[in-house]
Coordinates of C-alpha atoms in Angstrom, one line a residue:
Chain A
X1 CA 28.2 14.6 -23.9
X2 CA 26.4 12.0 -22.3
X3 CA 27.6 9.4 -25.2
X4 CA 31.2 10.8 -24.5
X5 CA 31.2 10.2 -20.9
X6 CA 29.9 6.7 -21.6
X7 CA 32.5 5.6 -23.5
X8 CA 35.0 6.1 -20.8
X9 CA 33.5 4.2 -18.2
X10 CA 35.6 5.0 -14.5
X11 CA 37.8 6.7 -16.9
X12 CA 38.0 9.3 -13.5
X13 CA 36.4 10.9 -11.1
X14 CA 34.9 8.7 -8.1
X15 CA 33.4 5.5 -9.0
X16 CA 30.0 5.5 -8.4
X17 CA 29.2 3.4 -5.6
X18 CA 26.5 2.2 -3.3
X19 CA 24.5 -1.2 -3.7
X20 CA 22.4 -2.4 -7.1
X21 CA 19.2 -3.4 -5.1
X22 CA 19.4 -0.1 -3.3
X23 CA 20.1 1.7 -6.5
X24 CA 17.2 -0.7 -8.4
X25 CA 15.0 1.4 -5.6
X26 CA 15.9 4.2 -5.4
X27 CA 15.0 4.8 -8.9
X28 CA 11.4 3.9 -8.9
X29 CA 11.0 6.7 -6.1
X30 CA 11.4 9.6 -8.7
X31 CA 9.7 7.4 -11.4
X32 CA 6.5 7.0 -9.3
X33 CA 6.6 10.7 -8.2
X34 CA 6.9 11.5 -12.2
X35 CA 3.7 9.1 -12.4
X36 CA 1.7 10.3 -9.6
X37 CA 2.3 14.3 -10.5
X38 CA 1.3 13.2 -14.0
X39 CA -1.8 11.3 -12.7
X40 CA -3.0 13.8 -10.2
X41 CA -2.7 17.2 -12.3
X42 CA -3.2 15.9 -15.9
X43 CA -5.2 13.0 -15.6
X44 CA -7.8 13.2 -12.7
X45 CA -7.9 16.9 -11.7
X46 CA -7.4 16.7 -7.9
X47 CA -4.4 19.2 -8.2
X48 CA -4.6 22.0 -9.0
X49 CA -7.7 21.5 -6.8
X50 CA -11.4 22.3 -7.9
X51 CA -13.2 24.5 -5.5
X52 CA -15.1 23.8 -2.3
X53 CA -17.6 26.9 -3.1
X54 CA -19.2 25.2 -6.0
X55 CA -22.8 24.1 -6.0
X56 CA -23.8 20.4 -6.3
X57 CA -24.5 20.7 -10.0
X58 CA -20.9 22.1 -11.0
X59 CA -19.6 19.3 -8.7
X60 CA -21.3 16.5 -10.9
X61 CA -20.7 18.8 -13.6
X62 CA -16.7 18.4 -13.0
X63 CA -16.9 14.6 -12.5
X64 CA -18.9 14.5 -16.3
X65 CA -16.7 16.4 -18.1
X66 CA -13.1 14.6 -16.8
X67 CA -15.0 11.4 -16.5
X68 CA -12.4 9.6 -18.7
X69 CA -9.6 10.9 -17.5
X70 CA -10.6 10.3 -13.7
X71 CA -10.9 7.2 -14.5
X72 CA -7.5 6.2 -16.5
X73 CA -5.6 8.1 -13.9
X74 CA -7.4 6.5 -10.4
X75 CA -7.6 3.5 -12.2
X76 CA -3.3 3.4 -12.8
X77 CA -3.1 5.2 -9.6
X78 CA -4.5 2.1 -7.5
X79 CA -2.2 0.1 -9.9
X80 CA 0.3 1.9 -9.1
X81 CA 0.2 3.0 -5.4
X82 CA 2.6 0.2 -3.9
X83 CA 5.4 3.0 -5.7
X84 CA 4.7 4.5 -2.3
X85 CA 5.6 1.6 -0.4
X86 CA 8.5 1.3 -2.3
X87 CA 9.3 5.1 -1.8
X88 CA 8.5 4.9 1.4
X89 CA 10.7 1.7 2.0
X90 CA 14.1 3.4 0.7
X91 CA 13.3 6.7 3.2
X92 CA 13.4 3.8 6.1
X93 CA 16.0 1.9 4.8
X94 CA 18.8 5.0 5.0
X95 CA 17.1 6.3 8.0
X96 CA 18.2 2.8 9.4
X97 CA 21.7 3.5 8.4
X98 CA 21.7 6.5 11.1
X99 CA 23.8 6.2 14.4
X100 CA 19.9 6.8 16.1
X101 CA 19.2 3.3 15.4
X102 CA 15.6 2.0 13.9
X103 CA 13.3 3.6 16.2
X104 CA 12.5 6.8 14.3
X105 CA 12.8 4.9 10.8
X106 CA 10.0 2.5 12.3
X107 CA 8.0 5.6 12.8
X108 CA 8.5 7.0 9.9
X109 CA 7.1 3.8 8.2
X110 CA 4.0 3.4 10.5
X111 CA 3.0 6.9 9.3
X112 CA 3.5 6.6 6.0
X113 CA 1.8 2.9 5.7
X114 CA -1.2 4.5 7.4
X115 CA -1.2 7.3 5.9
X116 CA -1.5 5.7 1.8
X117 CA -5.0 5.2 2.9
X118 CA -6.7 8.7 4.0
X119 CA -4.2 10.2 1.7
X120 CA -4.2 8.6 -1.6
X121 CA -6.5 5.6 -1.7
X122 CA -9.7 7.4 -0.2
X123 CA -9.8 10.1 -2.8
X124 CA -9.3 7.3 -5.9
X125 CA -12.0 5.1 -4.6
X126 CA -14.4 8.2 -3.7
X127 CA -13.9 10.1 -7.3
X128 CA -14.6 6.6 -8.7
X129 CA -17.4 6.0 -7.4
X130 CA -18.7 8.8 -8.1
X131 CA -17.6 8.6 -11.8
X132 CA -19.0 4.9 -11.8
X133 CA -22.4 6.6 -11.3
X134 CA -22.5 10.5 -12.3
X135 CA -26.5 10.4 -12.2
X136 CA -27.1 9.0 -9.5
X137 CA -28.6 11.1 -6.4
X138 CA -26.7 14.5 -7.0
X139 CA -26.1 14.8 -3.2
X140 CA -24.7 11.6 -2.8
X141 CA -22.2 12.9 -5.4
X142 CA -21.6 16.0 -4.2
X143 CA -20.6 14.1 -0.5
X144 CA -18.3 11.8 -2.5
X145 CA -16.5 15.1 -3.8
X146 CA -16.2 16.3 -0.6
X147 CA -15.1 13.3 1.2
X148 CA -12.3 12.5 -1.4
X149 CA -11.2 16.5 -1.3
X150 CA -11.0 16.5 2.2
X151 CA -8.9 13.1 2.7
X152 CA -6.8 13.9 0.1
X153 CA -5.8 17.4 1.4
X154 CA -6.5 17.3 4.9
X155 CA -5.2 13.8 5.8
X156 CA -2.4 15.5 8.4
X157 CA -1.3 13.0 10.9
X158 CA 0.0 10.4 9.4
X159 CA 2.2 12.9 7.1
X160 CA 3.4 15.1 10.6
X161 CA 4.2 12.2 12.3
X162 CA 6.6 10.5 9.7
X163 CA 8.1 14.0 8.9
X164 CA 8.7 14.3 12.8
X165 CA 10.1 10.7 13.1
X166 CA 12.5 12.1 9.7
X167 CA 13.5 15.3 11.6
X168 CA 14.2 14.3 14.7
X169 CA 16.4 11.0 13.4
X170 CA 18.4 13.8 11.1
X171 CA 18.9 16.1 13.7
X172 CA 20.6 13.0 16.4
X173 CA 22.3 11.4 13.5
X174 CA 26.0 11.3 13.1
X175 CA 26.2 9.3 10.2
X176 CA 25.6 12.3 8.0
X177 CA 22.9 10.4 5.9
X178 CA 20.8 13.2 5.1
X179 CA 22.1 16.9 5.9
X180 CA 20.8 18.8 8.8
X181 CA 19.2 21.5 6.7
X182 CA 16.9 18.6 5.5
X183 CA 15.2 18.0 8.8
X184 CA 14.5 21.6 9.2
X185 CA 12.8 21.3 5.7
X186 CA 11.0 18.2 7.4
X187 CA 10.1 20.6 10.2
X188 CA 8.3 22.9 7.4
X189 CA 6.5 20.2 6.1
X190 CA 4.5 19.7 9.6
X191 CA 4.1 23.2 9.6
X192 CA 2.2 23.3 6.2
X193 CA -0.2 20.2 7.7
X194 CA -0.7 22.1 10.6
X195 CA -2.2 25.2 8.9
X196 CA -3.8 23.0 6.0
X197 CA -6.5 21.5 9.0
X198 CA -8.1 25.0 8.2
X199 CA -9.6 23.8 4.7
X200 CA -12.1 22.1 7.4
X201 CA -13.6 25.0 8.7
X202 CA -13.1 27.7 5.4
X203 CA -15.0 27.1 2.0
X204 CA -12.9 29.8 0.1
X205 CA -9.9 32.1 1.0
X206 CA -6.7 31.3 1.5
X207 CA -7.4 29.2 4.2
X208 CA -9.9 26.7 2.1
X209 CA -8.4 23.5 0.3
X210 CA -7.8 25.3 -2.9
X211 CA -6.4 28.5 -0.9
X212 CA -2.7 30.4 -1.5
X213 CA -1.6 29.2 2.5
X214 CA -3.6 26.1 2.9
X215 CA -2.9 24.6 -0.7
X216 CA -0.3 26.7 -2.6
X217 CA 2.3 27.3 0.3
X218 CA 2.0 23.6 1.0
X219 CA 2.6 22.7 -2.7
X220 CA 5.6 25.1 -2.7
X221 CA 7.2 23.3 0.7
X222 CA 6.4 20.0 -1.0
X223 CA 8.0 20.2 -3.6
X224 CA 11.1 21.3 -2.5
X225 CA 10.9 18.4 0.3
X226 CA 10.7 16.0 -2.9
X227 CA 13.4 17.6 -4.8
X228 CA 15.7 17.5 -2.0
X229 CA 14.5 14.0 -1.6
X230 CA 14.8 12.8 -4.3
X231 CA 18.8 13.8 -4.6
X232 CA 19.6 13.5 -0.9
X233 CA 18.8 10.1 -1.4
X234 CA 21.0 9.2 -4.7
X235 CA 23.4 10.7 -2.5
X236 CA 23.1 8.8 0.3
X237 CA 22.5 5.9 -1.8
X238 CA 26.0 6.9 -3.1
X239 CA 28.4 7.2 -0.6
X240 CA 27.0 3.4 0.8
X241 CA 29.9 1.0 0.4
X242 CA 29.1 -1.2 -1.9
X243 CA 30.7 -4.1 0.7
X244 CA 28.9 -2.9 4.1
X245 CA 26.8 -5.6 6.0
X246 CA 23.1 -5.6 5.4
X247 CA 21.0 -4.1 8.1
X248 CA 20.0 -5.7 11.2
Chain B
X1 CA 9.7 -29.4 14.0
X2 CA 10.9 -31.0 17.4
X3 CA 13.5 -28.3 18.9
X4 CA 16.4 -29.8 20.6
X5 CA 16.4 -29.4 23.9
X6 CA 20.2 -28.1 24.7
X7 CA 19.3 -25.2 22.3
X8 CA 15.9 -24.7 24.0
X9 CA 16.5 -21.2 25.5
X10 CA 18.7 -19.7 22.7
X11 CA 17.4 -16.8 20.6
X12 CA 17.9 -18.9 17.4
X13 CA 15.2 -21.7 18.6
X14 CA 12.8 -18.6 19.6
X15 CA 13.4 -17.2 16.4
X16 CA 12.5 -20.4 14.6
X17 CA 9.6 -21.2 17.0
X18 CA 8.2 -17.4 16.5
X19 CA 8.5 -18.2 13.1
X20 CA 7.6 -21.4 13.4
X21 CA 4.3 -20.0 15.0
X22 CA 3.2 -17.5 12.7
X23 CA 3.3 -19.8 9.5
X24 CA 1.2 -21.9 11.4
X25 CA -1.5 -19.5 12.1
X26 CA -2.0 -18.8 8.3
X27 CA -4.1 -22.6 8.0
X28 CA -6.3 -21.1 10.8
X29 CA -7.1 -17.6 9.8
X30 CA -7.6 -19.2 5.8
X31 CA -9.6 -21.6 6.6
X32 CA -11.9 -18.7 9.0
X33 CA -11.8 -15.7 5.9
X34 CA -12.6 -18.9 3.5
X35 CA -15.4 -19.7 5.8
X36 CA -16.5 -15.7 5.9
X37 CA -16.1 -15.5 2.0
X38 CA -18.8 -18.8 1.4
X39 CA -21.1 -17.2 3.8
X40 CA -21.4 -13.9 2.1
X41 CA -24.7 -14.4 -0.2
X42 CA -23.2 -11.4 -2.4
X43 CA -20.2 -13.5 -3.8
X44 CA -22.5 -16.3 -5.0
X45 CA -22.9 -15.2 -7.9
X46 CA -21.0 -12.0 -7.2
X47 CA -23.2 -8.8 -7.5
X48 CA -23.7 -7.3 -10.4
X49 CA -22.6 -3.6 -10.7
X50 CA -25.6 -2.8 -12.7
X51 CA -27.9 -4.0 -10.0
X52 CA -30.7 -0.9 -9.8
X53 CA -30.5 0.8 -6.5
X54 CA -33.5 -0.5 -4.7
X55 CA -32.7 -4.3 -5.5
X56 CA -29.4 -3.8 -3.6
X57 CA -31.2 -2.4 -0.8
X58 CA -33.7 -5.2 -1.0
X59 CA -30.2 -7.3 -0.9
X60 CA -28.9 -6.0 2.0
X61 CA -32.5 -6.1 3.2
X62 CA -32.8 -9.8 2.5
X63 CA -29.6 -11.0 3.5
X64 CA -28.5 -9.2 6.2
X65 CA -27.5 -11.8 8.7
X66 CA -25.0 -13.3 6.6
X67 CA -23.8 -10.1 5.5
X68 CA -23.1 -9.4 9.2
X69 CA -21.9 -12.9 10.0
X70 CA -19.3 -13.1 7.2
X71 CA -18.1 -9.4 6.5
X72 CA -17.8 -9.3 10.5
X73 CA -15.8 -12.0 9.9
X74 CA -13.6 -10.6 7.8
X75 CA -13.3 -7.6 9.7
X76 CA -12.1 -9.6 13.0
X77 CA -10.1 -12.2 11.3
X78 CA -8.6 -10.5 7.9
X79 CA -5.6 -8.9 9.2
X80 CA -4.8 -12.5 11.0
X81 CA -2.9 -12.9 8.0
X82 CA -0.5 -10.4 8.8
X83 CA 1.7 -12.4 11.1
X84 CA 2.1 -15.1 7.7
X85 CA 3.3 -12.2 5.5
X86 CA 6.1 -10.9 8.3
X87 CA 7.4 -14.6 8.5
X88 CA 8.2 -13.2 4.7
X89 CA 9.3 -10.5 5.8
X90 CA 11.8 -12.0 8.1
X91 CA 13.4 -14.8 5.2
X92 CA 13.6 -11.4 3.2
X93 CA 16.0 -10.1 5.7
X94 CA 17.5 -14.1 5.8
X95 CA 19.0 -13.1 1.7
X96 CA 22.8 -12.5 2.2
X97 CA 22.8 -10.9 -1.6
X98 CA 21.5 -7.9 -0.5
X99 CA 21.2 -4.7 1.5
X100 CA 17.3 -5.9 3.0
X101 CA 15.6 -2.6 1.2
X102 CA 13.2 -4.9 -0.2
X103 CA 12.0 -6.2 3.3
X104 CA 11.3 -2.6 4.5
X105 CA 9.5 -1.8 0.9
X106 CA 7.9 -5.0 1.4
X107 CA 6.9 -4.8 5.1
X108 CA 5.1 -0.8 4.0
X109 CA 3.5 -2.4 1.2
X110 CA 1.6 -5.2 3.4
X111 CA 1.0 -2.6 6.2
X112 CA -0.8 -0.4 3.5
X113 CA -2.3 -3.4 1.7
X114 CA -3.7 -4.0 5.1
X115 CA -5.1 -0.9 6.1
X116 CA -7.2 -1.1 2.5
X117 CA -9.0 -4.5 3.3
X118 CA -9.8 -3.2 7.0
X119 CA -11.4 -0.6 5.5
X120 CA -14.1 -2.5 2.4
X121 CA -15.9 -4.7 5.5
X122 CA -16.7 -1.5 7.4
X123 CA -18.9 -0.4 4.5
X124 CA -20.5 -3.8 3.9
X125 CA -21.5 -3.5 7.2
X126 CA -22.7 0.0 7.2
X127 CA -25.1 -0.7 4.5
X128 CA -26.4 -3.7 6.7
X129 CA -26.8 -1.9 9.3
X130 CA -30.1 0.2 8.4
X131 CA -31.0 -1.5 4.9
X132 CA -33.9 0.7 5.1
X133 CA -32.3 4.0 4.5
X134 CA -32.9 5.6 1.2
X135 CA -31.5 3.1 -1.1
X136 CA -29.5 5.4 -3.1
X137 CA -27.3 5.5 0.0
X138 CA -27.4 1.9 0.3
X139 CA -26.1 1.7 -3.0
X140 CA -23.2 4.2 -3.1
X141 CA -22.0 2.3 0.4
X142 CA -22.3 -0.9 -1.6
X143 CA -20.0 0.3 -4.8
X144 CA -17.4 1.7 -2.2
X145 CA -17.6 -1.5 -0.5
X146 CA -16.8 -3.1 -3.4
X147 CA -14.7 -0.8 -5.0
X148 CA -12.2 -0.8 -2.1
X149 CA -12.7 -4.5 -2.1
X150 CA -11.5 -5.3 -5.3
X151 CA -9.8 -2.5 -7.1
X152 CA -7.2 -0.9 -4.8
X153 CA -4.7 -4.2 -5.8
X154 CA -1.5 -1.9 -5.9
X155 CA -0.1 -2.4 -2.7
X156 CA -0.5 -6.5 -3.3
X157 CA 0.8 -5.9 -6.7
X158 CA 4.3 -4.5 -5.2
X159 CA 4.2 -6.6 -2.5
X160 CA 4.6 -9.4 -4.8
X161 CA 6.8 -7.9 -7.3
X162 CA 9.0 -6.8 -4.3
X163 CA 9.4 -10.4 -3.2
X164 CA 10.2 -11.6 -7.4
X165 CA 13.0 -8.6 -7.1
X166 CA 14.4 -9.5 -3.9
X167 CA 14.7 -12.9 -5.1
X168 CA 16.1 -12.6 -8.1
X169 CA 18.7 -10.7 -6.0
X170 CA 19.0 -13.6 -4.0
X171 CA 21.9 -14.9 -6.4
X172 CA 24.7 -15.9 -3.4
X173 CA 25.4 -20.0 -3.1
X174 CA 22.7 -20.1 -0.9
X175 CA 19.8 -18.5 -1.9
X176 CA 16.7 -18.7 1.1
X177 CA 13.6 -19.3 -1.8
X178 CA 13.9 -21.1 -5.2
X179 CA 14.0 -19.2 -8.0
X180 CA 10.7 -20.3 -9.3
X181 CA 9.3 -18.9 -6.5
X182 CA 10.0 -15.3 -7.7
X183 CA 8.8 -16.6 -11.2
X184 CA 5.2 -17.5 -9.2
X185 CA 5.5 -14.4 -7.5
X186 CA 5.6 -12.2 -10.4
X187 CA 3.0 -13.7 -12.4
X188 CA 0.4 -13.7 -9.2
X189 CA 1.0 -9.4 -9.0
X190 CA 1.0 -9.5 -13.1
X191 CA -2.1 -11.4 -13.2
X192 CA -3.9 -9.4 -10.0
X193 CA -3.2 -6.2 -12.0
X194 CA -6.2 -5.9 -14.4
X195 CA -8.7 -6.0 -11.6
X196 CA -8.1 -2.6 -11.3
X197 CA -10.3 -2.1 -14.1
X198 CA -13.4 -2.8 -11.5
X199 CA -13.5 0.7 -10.2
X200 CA -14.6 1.4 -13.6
X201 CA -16.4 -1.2 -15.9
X202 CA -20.0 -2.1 -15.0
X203 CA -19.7 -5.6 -17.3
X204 CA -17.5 -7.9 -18.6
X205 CA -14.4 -9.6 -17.3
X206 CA -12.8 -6.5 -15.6
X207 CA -16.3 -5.5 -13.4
X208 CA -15.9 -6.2 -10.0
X209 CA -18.2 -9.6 -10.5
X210 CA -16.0 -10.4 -13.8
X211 CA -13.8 -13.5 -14.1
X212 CA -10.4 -11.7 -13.8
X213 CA -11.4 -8.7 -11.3
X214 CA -13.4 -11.4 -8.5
X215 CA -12.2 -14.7 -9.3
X216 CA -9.1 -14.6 -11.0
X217 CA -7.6 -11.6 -8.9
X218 CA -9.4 -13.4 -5.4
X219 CA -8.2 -16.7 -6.6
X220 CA -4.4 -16.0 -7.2
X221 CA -4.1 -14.2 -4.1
X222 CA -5.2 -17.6 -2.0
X223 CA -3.9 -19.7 -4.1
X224 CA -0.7 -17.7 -3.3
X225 CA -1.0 -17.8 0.1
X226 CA -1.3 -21.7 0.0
X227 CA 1.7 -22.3 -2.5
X228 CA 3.7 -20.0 0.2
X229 CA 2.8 -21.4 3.0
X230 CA 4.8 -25.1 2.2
X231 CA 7.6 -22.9 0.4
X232 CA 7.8 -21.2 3.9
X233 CA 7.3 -24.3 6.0
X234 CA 10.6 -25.8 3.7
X235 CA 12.7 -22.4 4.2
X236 CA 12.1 -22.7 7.9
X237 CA 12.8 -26.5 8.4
X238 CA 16.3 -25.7 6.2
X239 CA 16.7 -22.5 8.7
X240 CA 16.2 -24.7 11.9
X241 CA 18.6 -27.3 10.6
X242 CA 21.3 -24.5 9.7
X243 CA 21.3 -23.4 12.8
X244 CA 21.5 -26.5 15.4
X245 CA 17.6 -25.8 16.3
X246 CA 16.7 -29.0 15.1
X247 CA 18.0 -32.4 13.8
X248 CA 18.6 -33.0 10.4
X249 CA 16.2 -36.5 10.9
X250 CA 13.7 -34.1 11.6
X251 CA 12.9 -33.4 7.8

């Protein structure tokens, strides 16, 4: 069908519109996510998460036997993190098309530039270290588990703020960039963080990094944030005029 | 640049003397991190990954002055550069071609890329600060130092791939870099790549002390910032003269 539709380039409906370097963009944002999910749940095993109840031998255990893998994956991962930037960058640039001005898109890209740090690079340069050296002192690797679970889950701030900045903009916009019902799922997205800074206190449960509210319910509220992302922003991308000014 | 002085107070001179400003801090803050990078003893040769634990404590041990001299350096001065890479930032918004997505890509990827090199010094420092503690410690603070140091070259990567994109996008009559400067760009991020490989190999070319992790990746990156610098101090002098801020004699 695909082939069919080809062959009759504008034949009819609308023309698709929008600019080529915004387009060129936009489309690394769902190939990175493709990558990173790849790289996190095949590769190096930080999601699904392993548990926080296990004993220090299990935890150098886990790092021997995915050795490998944690290391092809971090090692593309730090390759490929500036896909966030990128990501990130395409987020700003329509929230910049709102009537709200650049305030909240400026926020939105101070949290999310902070936040690549305690939420991404941390856990990739603590898991490697650790699988640079599995025998070396078993409590130093048991910390450098801990440290890379724990900023990887429970880096909350940087996230809440951008998603606030994202809400808010939606909710005063009237350029109809992203739909209302977007900054509510925004909205959810804090909540999640919120309730996550439990994995801090609880080593198992529901409430522990690996638990159904503090990990699973967030996952759930993820991903539908990145779906809806993901095709808000082709959207939006879209219905730009190929022939408005560039931003100020 | 010698500003003329009927268009003194007009945002277009400020713009250019900002500008103007912040591509001149770059020399400094080079010449202070390039001062801070010879006084580290532990890039002369680089460390060895496969150092045994207590002869990197004995290293911090030994050395600890100039480990505190130069990675305090580094720590104070390093994100000095920042101001060069916005005057980027702001030509990037100069290219009429183009919606300016790339700047805002661009301007996460440095803020990111920034917040990584803050971060290595701090544990250079922390396994200066008591050498004595068991070295096992000293040692895992010294392969995160150097881990963070070296590896984490994505957000540089992009950064320089974004600024290739945006000028190859560049294509209108009057583009604000040459094209060979996206060429140079590209092949800095494609040659910075492999020194990824340092958060995993103990020898050989890709360890963190290897010729393409430490001095090829380290290398292209000043190198980089040098070549820039006089494409930057041409794109501003053609800015000024575009816009009445200065005489064209003053080339």
């Amino acid at each position: 069908v695909s082939v069919l539709t080809r062959s009759g380039p504008k034949a009819d409906g609308p023309t698709s519109d929008g600019k080529p370097d915004v387009w060129f963009v936009y489309w690394i944002f769902p190939g990175f996510y493709a990558a990173f999910g790849v790289i996190i749940c095949l590769l190096t095993r930080v999601t699904p998460p392993p548990r926080p109840d296990i004993t220090t031998a299990d935890k150098i255990a886990f790092f021997t036997e995915h050795r490998t893998t944690m290391q092809i994956g971090f090692g593309l991962l730090l390759i490929l993190l500036g896909g966030a930037a990128v990501s990130n960058g395409i987020v700003v640039y329509h929230m910049k098309r709102m009537t709200v001005g650049s305030v909240f898109a400026y926020g939105y890209l101070g949290g999310m530039a902070v936040g690549a740090l305690p939420g991404f690079l941390l856990v990739a340069a603590c898991f490697l270290t650790a699988t640079l050296r599995v025998d070396r002192n078993p409590e130093v690797v048991g910390m450098l588990y801990d440290l890379g679970m724990l900023s990887y889950n429970g880096s909350l701030g940087c996230f809440s703020a951008a998603y606030l900045a994202l809400a808010i903009a939606i909710l005063y916009d009237k350029n109809g960039i992203f739909p209302k019902w977007f900054a509510y799922v925004s909205i959810w997205q804090i909540v999640t963080e919120v309730i996550a800074t439990q994995m801090f206190v609880f080593y198992s449960g529901p409430f522990a990094w690996n638990g159904s509210i503090a990990f699973w319910w967030s996952v759930v509220v993820f991903s539908i944030w990145l779906c809806a992302l993901i095709a808000l922003l082709k959207k939006a991308t879209a219905r730009e005029p190929a022939d408005s000014p560039a931003l100020d | 640049v010698q500003i003329l002085e009927e268009v003194q107070d007009l945002p277009t001179a400020g713009n250019i003397k900002a500008q103007w400003v912040s591509l001149w801090t770059a020399p400094a803050v080079a010449a202070v991190l390039l001062l801070a990078f010879i006084a580290f003893p532990g890039f002369w040769p680089p460390m060895s990954p496969q150092l045994p634990a207590e002869q990197v404590a004995t290293f911090y041990g030994e050395n600890t002055a100039w480990i505190r001299f130069s990675m305090v350096t580094f720590n104070l001065c390093g994100i000095l550069i920042l101001p060069f890479f916005m005057v980027i930032v702001v030509q990037m918004k100069r290219m009429q071609t183009q919606s300016h997505v790339f700047a805002y890509c661009y301007l996460t990827a440095v803020v990111s890329g920034a917040t990584v090199f803050a971060l290595s010094n701090i544990f250079f420092l922390v396994a200066a600060f008591r050498p004595d503690r068991n070295p096992e410690l000293v040692m895992v603070l010294n392969d995160l130092a150097w881990i963070v140091f070296i590896a984490p070259v994505g957000m540089v990567v992009s950064q320089f791939l974004l600024l290739a994109i945006a000028i190859y996008f560049d294509d209108g009559p009057n583009p604000v870099f040459s094209r060979w400067v996206g060429h140079y760009s590209l092949g800095t991020a494609i040659i910075m790549i492999p020194a990824a490989g340092a958060a995993v190999f103990q020898t050989g070319p890709l360890a963190w002390d290897g010729l393409i992790s430490f001095w090829l990746r380290n290398g292209a990156f000043a190198l980089f910032i040098v070549v820039i610098f006089f494409v930057l101090r041409g794109t501003l002098r053609r800015q000024a003269i575009e816009e009445g801020v200065v005489e064209e004699s003053a080339q």
